[in-house]
Tab-separated table of C-alpha atoms in Angstrom:
chain	number	residue	atom	x	y	z
A	1	UNK	CA	-0.061	0.156	0.015
A	2	UNK	CA	1.476	3.492	-1.397
A	3	UNK	CA	0.074	6.937	0.340
A	4	UNK	CA	1.048	9.637	-2.087
A	5	UNK	CA	2.073	12.077	0.703
A	6	UNK	CA	3.433	15.846	0.919
A	7	UNK	CA	6.668	16.563	2.773
A	8	UNK	CA	5.154	18.914	5.479
A	9	UNK	CA	7.241	21.141	7.108
A	10	UNK	CA	7.674	21.730	10.914
A	11	UNK	CA	6.040	25.140	11.907
A	12	UNK	CA	4.308	26.361	8.962
A	13	UNK	CA	1.019	28.790	8.816
A	14	UNK	CA	-2.015	27.923	8.779
A	15	UNK	CA	-3.031	27.911	5.293
A	16	UNK	CA	0.207	26.770	3.830
A	17	UNK	CA	-0.288	24.429	0.685
A	18	UNK	CA	2.210	21.561	0.457
A	19	UNK	CA	1.285	20.095	-3.357
A	20	UNK	CA	3.453	16.680	-4.840
A	21	UNK	CA	5.825	17.876	-6.887
A	22	UNK	CA	4.747	15.876	-9.057
A	23	UNK	CA	1.183	15.997	-8.859
A	24	UNK	CA	-0.362	17.645	-12.525
A	25	UNK	CA	-1.728	20.678	-13.150
A	26	UNK	CA	-5.751	21.375	-12.329
A	27	UNK	CA	-8.039	21.396	-14.802
A	28	UNK	CA	-11.283	22.949	-14.405
A	29	UNK	CA	-14.699	20.506	-15.625
A	30	UNK	CA	-17.713	22.259	-15.251
A	31	UNK	CA	-20.685	20.647	-14.990
A	32	UNK	CA	-24.058	22.800	-15.612
A	33	UNK	CA	-27.501	20.861	-15.708
A	34	UNK	CA	-30.797	21.154	-15.284
A	35	UNK	CA	-34.023	18.582	-15.775
A	36	UNK	CA	-33.895	19.829	-19.175
A	37	UNK	CA	-29.909	19.742	-20.439
A	38	UNK	CA	-26.670	19.565	-19.386
A	39	UNK	CA	-23.295	20.993	-20.310
A	40	UNK	CA	-19.796	19.537	-19.670
A	41	UNK	CA	-17.262	22.049	-20.453
A	42	UNK	CA	-13.614	22.681	-19.863
A	43	UNK	CA	-12.926	26.127	-18.076
A	44	UNK	CA	-9.354	27.904	-18.121
A	45	UNK	CA	-11.270	31.779	-17.607
A	46	UNK	CA	-11.999	32.487	-14.183
A	47	UNK	CA	-14.565	34.643	-15.199
A	48	UNK	CA	-16.524	32.311	-17.135
A	49	UNK	CA	-16.682	30.251	-13.926
A	50	UNK	CA	-17.689	32.755	-12.004
A	51	UNK	CA	-20.568	33.678	-14.545
A	52	UNK	CA	-21.658	29.621	-14.427
A	53	UNK	CA	-22.136	30.339	-10.728
A	54	UNK	CA	-24.339	33.092	-11.479
A	55	UNK	CA	-26.965	30.368	-13.245
A	56	UNK	CA	-30.045	29.202	-11.611
A	57	UNK	CA	-28.447	25.529	-12.854
A	58	UNK	CA	-26.980	23.076	-10.754
A	59	UNK	CA	-22.654	23.944	-11.321
A	60	UNK	CA	-20.658	21.379	-10.264
A	61	UNK	CA	-16.765	22.588	-10.806
A	62	UNK	CA	-14.752	19.462	-10.753
A	63	UNK	CA	-10.650	20.115	-10.186
A	64	UNK	CA	-9.009	17.443	-11.320
A	65	UNK	CA	-4.646	17.906	-10.695
A	66	UNK	CA	-3.126	20.190	-7.726
A	67	UNK	CA	0.082	21.423	-9.461
A	68	UNK	CA	-0.716	25.061	-9.453
A	69	UNK	CA	-0.854	26.965	-6.192
A	70	UNK	CA	-2.045	30.204	-7.943
A	71	UNK	CA	-5.153	28.980	-9.630
A	72	UNK	CA	-6.086	26.573	-6.643
A	73	UNK	CA	-6.373	30.236	-4.459
A	74	UNK	CA	-7.947	31.810	-7.539
A	75	UNK	CA	-11.052	29.215	-7.140
A	76	UNK	CA	-10.860	29.504	-3.469
A	77	UNK	CA	-11.428	33.379	-4.321
A	78	UNK	CA	-14.090	32.767	-6.302
A	79	UNK	CA	-15.870	30.631	-3.716
A	80	UNK	CA	-15.273	32.191	-0.945
A	81	UNK	CA	-13.107	29.869	0.971
A	82	UNK	CA	-11.036	30.661	3.867
A	83	UNK	CA	-7.420	29.194	3.323
A	84	UNK	CA	-7.646	26.909	6.229
A	85	UNK	CA	-10.517	25.121	4.004
A	86	UNK	CA	-8.755	25.456	1.072
A	87	UNK	CA	-5.546	23.705	2.801
A	88	UNK	CA	-7.951	20.925	3.721
A	89	UNK	CA	-9.020	20.534	0.455
A	90	UNK	CA	-5.422	20.120	-1.297
A	91	UNK	CA	-3.364	18.848	1.160
A	92	UNK	CA	-2.649	15.194	1.348
A	93	UNK	CA	-3.348	12.851	3.293
A	94	UNK	CA	-6.350	14.425	5.196
A	95	UNK	CA	-8.151	12.170	7.851
A	96	UNK	CA	-12.045	11.481	5.887
A	97	UNK	CA	-14.178	13.947	7.694
A	98	UNK	CA	-17.237	16.150	7.030
A	99	UNK	CA	-17.519	19.870	8.253
A	100	UNK	CA	-20.185	22.485	8.385
A	101	UNK	CA	-19.514	25.642	7.511
A	102	UNK	CA	-21.085	28.765	7.484
A	103	UNK	CA	-21.469	28.919	3.439
A	104	UNK	CA	-21.069	25.005	2.609
A	105	UNK	CA	-20.268	21.986	3.870
A	106	UNK	CA	-16.590	20.554	3.945
A	107	UNK	CA	-16.612	16.943	3.242
A	108	UNK	CA	-13.178	14.840	2.465
A	109	UNK	CA	-13.397	10.994	1.800
A	110	UNK	CA	-10.619	8.324	0.813
A	111	UNK	CA	-11.251	5.670	-1.782
A	112	UNK	CA	-8.868	3.277	-2.518
A	113	UNK	CA	-7.529	2.385	-6.765
A	114	UNK	CA	-5.535	-0.167	-8.631
A	115	UNK	CA	-2.566	1.358	-10.528
A	116	UNK	CA	-1.784	0.460	-13.883
A	117	UNK	CA	1.190	-1.614	-12.098
A	118	UNK	CA	-0.871	-3.352	-9.707
A	119	UNK	CA	0.059	-1.645	-6.437
A	120	UNK	CA	-2.561	-0.586	-4.744
A	121	UNK	CA	-2.822	3.309	-3.229
A	122	UNK	CA	-5.310	5.528	-1.292
A	123	UNK	CA	-6.825	8.597	-3.066
A	124	UNK	CA	-7.731	12.107	-1.499
A	125	UNK	CA	-11.081	13.592	-2.793
A	126	UNK	CA	-12.416	16.675	-1.162
A	127	UNK	CA	-16.169	17.918	-1.873
A	128	UNK	CA	-17.604	21.455	-1.045
A	129	UNK	CA	-21.483	21.492	-0.705
A	130	UNK	CA	-22.635	24.482	-1.587
A	131	UNK	CA	-26.370	25.870	-2.191
A	132	UNK	CA	-26.661	25.057	-5.583
A	133	UNK	CA	-22.984	24.495	-6.525
A	134	UNK	CA	-20.388	21.430	-6.064
A	135	UNK	CA	-16.805	21.692	-6.061
A	136	UNK	CA	-14.897	18.682	-5.898
A	137	UNK	CA	-10.644	18.658	-5.869
A	138	UNK	CA	-8.807	15.687	-6.908
A	139	UNK	CA	-5.125	14.755	-6.755
A	140	UNK	CA	-6.058	13.930	-10.766
A	141	UNK	CA	-7.844	12.607	-12.755
A	142	UNK	CA	-9.396	9.003	-11.312
A	143	UNK	CA	-12.084	8.393	-12.526
A	144	UNK	CA	-13.911	7.672	-9.241
A	145	UNK	CA	-16.795	10.080	-10.857
A	146	UNK	CA	-17.306	8.565	-14.254
A	147	UNK	CA	-20.095	6.744	-13.600
A	148	UNK	CA	-21.864	10.170	-11.347
A	149	UNK	CA	-21.222	11.859	-14.952
A	150	UNK	CA	-22.696	9.418	-17.314
A	151	UNK	CA	-25.826	9.715	-15.031
A	152	UNK	CA	-25.956	13.130	-15.272
A	153	UNK	CA	-24.849	13.718	-19.033
A	154	UNK	CA	-27.990	10.400	-19.800
A	155	UNK	CA	-30.423	11.816	-17.146
A	156	UNK	CA	-30.735	8.561	-15.784
A	157	UNK	CA	-32.184	8.751	-12.708
A	158	UNK	CA	-33.427	11.640	-10.519
A	159	UNK	CA	-29.812	13.267	-10.270
A	160	UNK	CA	-30.579	16.129	-12.703
A	161	UNK	CA	-33.962	17.320	-10.949
A	162	UNK	CA	-32.302	17.494	-7.315
A	163	UNK	CA	-29.341	19.599	-5.907
A	164	UNK	CA	-26.080	19.929	-4.609
A	165	UNK	CA	-26.370	17.718	-1.603
A	166	UNK	CA	-27.906	14.466	-3.589
A	167	UNK	CA	-25.237	14.841	-6.111
A	168	UNK	CA	-22.256	15.111	-3.677
A	169	UNK	CA	-24.339	11.519	-1.879
A	170	UNK	CA	-24.043	9.877	-5.188
A	171	UNK	CA	-20.067	11.191	-5.214
A	172	UNK	CA	-19.402	9.949	-1.921
A	173	UNK	CA	-21.603	6.651	-2.326
A	174	UNK	CA	-19.754	5.936	-5.857
A	175	UNK	CA	-16.041	6.575	-3.674
A	176	UNK	CA	-17.823	3.824	-0.982
A	177	UNK	CA	-18.648	1.570	-4.091
A	178	UNK	CA	-15.009	1.380	-5.174
A	179	UNK	CA	-13.990	-0.320	-2.241
A	180	UNK	CA	-16.045	-3.433	-3.009
A	181	UNK	CA	-13.732	-4.466	-6.389
A	182	UNK	CA	-11.025	-3.768	-4.485
A	183	UNK	CA	-11.822	-6.032	-1.044
A	184	UNK	CA	-12.933	-8.701	-3.610
A	185	UNK	CA	-9.760	-9.343	-5.187
A	186	UNK	CA	-7.957	-9.035	-1.932
A	187	UNK	CA	-10.067	-11.777	-0.840
A	188	UNK	CA	-9.707	-13.965	-4.233
A	189	UNK	CA	-6.306	-13.969	-3.499
A	190	UNK	CA	-6.319	-14.797	0.114
A	191	UNK	CA	-8.784	-17.680	-1.791
A	192	UNK	CA	-5.542	-19.255	-3.836
A	193	UNK	CA	-2.916	-18.358	-0.807
A	194	UNK	CA	-5.402	-20.926	1.066
A	195	UNK	CA	-5.093	-22.972	-1.879
A	196	UNK	CA	-1.648	-22.922	-2.122
A	197	UNK	CA	-1.067	-23.443	1.447
A	198	UNK	CA	-2.407	-27.141	0.452
A	199	UNK	CA	0.526	-27.210	-1.919
A	200	UNK	CA	3.851	-27.274	-0.301
A	201	UNK	CA	4.424	-23.235	-0.080
A	202	UNK	CA	7.591	-21.770	0.120
A	203	UNK	CA	8.879	-19.014	1.830
A	204	UNK	CA	7.276	-16.514	-0.158
A	205	UNK	CA	3.833	-17.484	0.862
A	206	UNK	CA	4.343	-15.886	4.136
A	207	UNK	CA	5.684	-12.524	2.675
A	208	UNK	CA	2.904	-12.210	0.534
A	209	UNK	CA	0.579	-13.018	3.423
A	210	UNK	CA	2.438	-9.982	4.624
A	211	UNK	CA	1.679	-7.135	2.363
A	212	UNK	CA	-1.905	-8.247	2.003
A	213	UNK	CA	-2.340	-8.034	5.741
A	214	UNK	CA	-0.666	-4.517	5.489
A	215	UNK	CA	-3.179	-3.718	2.531
A	216	UNK	CA	-6.054	-4.929	4.828
A	217	UNK	CA	-4.644	-2.626	7.782
A	218	UNK	CA	-4.485	0.577	5.346
A	219	UNK	CA	-8.038	0.181	4.006
A	220	UNK	CA	-9.179	-0.352	7.896
A	221	UNK	CA	-7.726	2.521	8.645
A	222	UNK	CA	-8.847	5.037	6.202
A	223	UNK	CA	-12.207	2.910	6.266
A	224	UNK	CA	-13.595	4.016	9.743
A	225	UNK	CA	-13.210	7.264	9.538
A	226	UNK	CA	-15.372	6.935	6.567
A	227	UNK	CA	-18.003	5.764	8.219
A	228	UNK	CA	-17.713	8.580	11.010
A	229	UNK	CA	-17.968	11.071	7.943
A	230	UNK	CA	-20.941	9.521	6.283
A	231	UNK	CA	-22.624	9.136	9.858
A	232	UNK	CA	-21.761	13.142	10.431
A	233	UNK	CA	-23.878	14.064	7.164
A	234	UNK	CA	-26.639	11.629	8.133
A	235	UNK	CA	-27.198	13.291	11.381
A	236	UNK	CA	-26.632	17.066	10.554
A	237	UNK	CA	-29.501	19.151	10.302
A	238	UNK	CA	-28.269	22.083	7.934
A	239	UNK	CA	-30.390	23.717	5.321
A	240	UNK	CA	-27.758	21.785	2.965
A	241	UNK	CA	-28.766	18.455	3.057
A	242	UNK	CA	-32.208	17.184	2.604
A	243	UNK	CA	-34.325	15.040	4.561
A	244	UNK	CA	-34.875	12.485	1.626
A	245	UNK	CA	-30.977	12.428	0.979
A	246	UNK	CA	-30.146	11.399	3.989
A	247	UNK	CA	-32.353	8.250	3.550
A	248	UNK	CA	-30.009	7.377	0.724
A	249	UNK	CA	-26.718	8.140	2.610
A	250	UNK	CA	-28.317	5.843	5.030
A	251	UNK	CA	-27.869	3.130	2.661
A	252	UNK	CA	-24.067	4.894	2.085
A	253	UNK	CA	-23.400	4.483	5.772
A	254	UNK	CA	-24.525	0.245	5.763
A	255	UNK	CA	-22.413	-0.238	2.358
A	256	UNK	CA	-19.358	1.408	4.522
A	257	UNK	CA	-20.157	-0.735	7.450
A	258	UNK	CA	-20.302	-4.023	5.068
A	259	UNK	CA	-17.046	-3.077	3.372
A	260	UNK	CA	-15.320	-3.464	7.173
A	261	UNK	CA	-17.248	-5.885	8.197
A	262	UNK	CA	-15.270	-7.925	5.026
A	263	UNK	CA	-12.349	-6.173	5.805
A	264	UNK	CA	-12.148	-7.592	9.274
A	265	UNK	CA	-13.185	-10.917	7.945
A	266	UNK	CA	-10.369	-10.567	5.396
A	267	UNK	CA	-7.737	-9.816	8.370
A	268	UNK	CA	-8.722	-12.920	10.116
A	269	UNK	CA	-8.723	-15.362	6.671
A	270	UNK	CA	-4.902	-13.471	6.494
A	271	UNK	CA	-3.908	-14.135	10.239
A	272	UNK	CA	-5.235	-17.891	9.775
A	273	UNK	CA	-3.322	-18.224	6.755
A	274	UNK	CA	-0.200	-17.278	8.199
A	275	UNK	CA	-0.821	-19.268	11.289
A	276	UNK	CA	-1.450	-22.565	9.108
A	277	UNK	CA	1.364	-21.584	7.326
A	278	UNK	CA	3.733	-21.518	10.266
A	279	UNK	CA	2.255	-24.645	11.522
A	280	UNK	CA	3.151	-26.255	8.325
A	281	UNK	CA	6.944	-25.562	8.918
A	282	UNK	CA	7.451	-26.165	12.545
A	283	UNK	CA	5.486	-29.880	11.464
A	284	UNK	CA	8.225	-30.368	9.083
A	285	UNK	CA	10.875	-29.256	11.150
A	286	UNK	CA	9.743	-31.409	13.797
A	287	UNK	CA	9.808	-34.247	11.637
A	288	UNK	CA	13.252	-33.356	10.449
A	289	UNK	CA	14.445	-33.356	13.974
A	290	UNK	CA	12.792	-37.590	14.290
A	291	UNK	CA	14.448	-38.555	11.667
A	292	UNK	CA	17.908	-37.159	12.892
A	293	UNK	CA	17.033	-38.085	16.016
A	294	UNK	CA	16.282	-42.016	15.425
A	295	UNK	CA	19.250	-41.959	12.986
A	296	UNK	CA	21.415	-40.766	16.018
A	297	UNK	CA	19.618	-43.159	18.489
A	298	UNK	CA	20.433	-46.005	15.566
A	299	UNK	CA	24.252	-45.385	15.074
A	300	UNK	CA	24.693	-44.763	19.174
A	301	UNK	CA	25.070	-48.321	20.589
A	302	UNK	CA	27.068	-49.281	16.839
A	303	UNK	CA	29.333	-46.281	17.621
A	304	UNK	CA	30.021	-47.687	21.244
A	305	UNK	CA	30.512	-51.262	20.232
A	306	UNK	CA	33.120	-50.080	17.648
A	307	UNK	CA	34.581	-47.874	20.155
A	308	UNK	CA	35.581	-50.480	22.385
A	309	UNK	CA	36.774	-52.963	19.710
A	310	UNK	CA	38.769	-50.004	18.363
A	311	UNK	CA	40.494	-49.368	21.275
A	312	UNK	CA	44.456	-49.993	21.093
A	313	UNK	CA	45.027	-52.526	24.157
A	314	UNK	CA	47.626	-55.569	23.533
A	315	UNK	CA	45.401	-57.422	26.128
A	316	UNK	CA	41.759	-57.986	23.792
A	317	UNK	CA	41.014	-61.804	24.027
A	318	UNK	CA	38.290	-61.077	21.179
A	319	UNK	CA	41.026	-59.551	18.713
A	320	UNK	CA	42.403	-63.721	18.388
A	321	UNK	CA	39.150	-65.133	17.910
A	322	UNK	CA	39.254	-66.340	14.515
A	323	UNK	CA	35.301	-65.411	13.883
A	324	UNK	CA	35.590	-62.767	15.915
A	325	UNK	CA	34.791	-59.825	13.280
A	326	UNK	CA	31.880	-61.716	12.083
A	327	UNK	CA	30.298	-62.238	15.794
A	328	UNK	CA	30.520	-58.375	16.359
A	329	UNK	CA	28.698	-57.687	12.891
A	330	UNK	CA	26.098	-59.992	14.121
A	331	UNK	CA	26.079	-57.970	17.136
A	332	UNK	CA	25.954	-54.862	15.831
A	333	UNK	CA	23.232	-55.693	13.449
A	334	UNK	CA	21.352	-57.743	15.885
A	335	UNK	CA	21.120	-54.294	18.129
A	336	UNK	CA	20.163	-52.273	15.120
A	337	UNK	CA	17.157	-54.758	14.155
A	338	UNK	CA	16.258	-54.611	17.357
A	339	UNK	CA	15.942	-50.950	17.641
A	340	UNK	CA	14.151	-50.311	14.389
A	341	UNK	CA	11.646	-52.813	15.476
A	342	UNK	CA	11.384	-51.151	18.754
A	343	UNK	CA	10.645	-47.811	16.926
A	344	UNK	CA	8.607	-49.483	14.576
A	345	UNK	CA	6.082	-50.926	17.645
A	346	UNK	CA	6.179	-47.044	19.206
A	347	UNK	CA	4.746	-46.058	16.086
A	348	UNK	CA	7.694	-43.542	15.425
A	349	UNK	CA	8.486	-45.033	12.253
A	350	UNK	CA	6.709	-46.822	9.533
A	351	UNK	CA	2.645	-46.009	10.761
A	352	UNK	CA	0.922	-45.356	8.486
A	353	UNK	CA	-1.665	-42.853	9.366
A	354	UNK	CA	-5.292	-42.826	9.414
A	355	UNK	CA	-7.353	-40.775	6.945
A	356	UNK	CA	-10.594	-39.352	8.590
A	357	UNK	CA	-13.364	-38.302	6.197
A	358	UNK	CA	-15.799	-36.473	6.659
A	359	UNK	CA	-19.415	-36.722	5.458
A	360	UNK	CA	-19.539	-35.612	2.190
A	361	UNK	CA	-22.881	-33.369	3.297
A	362	UNK	CA	-24.444	-31.768	6.241
A	363	UNK	CA	-27.279	-33.856	8.473
A	364	UNK	CA	-30.768	-32.459	8.202
A	365	UNK	CA	-32.008	-31.031	11.688
A	366	UNK	CA	-34.988	-31.949	12.344
A	367	UNK	CA	-37.998	-29.741	13.602
A	368	UNK	CA	-37.470	-29.231	17.693
A	369	UNK	CA	-40.199	-31.140	19.503
A	370	UNK	CA	-42.453	-28.920	21.683
A	371	UNK	CA	-42.369	-28.928	25.008
A	372	UNK	CA	-45.699	-31.247	25.198
A	373	UNK	CA	-44.268	-33.791	22.817
A	374	UNK	CA	-40.955	-34.264	24.943
A	375	UNK	CA	-42.997	-34.990	28.289
A	376	UNK	CA	-43.856	-38.549	29.114
């Protein structure tokens, strides 16, 4: 998991913008619509943007990219944002939250994104909800809001006949929905690791599991504040959010809860896989130590016998016996065979494991008898 963090200067004054060096220049896209028409155009001139805000139509201003501080401050001046609000909107990373201001609502949200190289990153989006306008800040063009933009363009659903609060709900709900495919991919990978665990995995197994667990921890870390942010919007009683929109936000809150539960379940699965791998490693190590111990135990008496008759004493009667060599070999063979038979009798070697086969299906549960039927 990779966070796109700006380098924060210690002791910087409030309202200072810390923009990443690789951040692209901002592209401002204005979406104006009502029930009958829609217009989606990029805007470079702030005067045109001011004119759009005076239009009675709903106005969504999407800022894609944060690489020009002067332009960002000019946008803040157009919308009447204080330096502290702009700091929360632009500086990365911020904790997901919802703040009520006099003229608008400030919402910070986080969403996961799978990059082209397969890495998982966490992206930040800011929404500022006004009376008849909505301002969003994205680190770059992320594609998060394309489904909502398509709904506006095609007139699908009630989105073009409702206000900025419903548009904000649609965007927040879309950001939350982006968690589902990411978590599902992680769960699918864990299922593959479960199969791999039964196929004698190597040392990379535990390394990959730790990476996945780190991803789940990061997702949980940004998911918990996300739930608090949506809950704050549901409980909010300001005029910026209508009661009918709060009903939709409760559904989004349920989605966040589902995501957090799925993340917790995946974390437990990852922990169990790691424990299973370590148990396998411990079992294999014990088997190796068992074989080595049995081999050492087998050769201890043989080494003792060979050591006695290998001593250089002049007076050793057995050395003059004609068949002493073969007798000693017979004794050593008898001792070795006897020890092997003893090991087998104790079940230390040559024991077949009894295989337990569970039932193919579960038992049917009979209908519980009533209290009257159970009494004699």
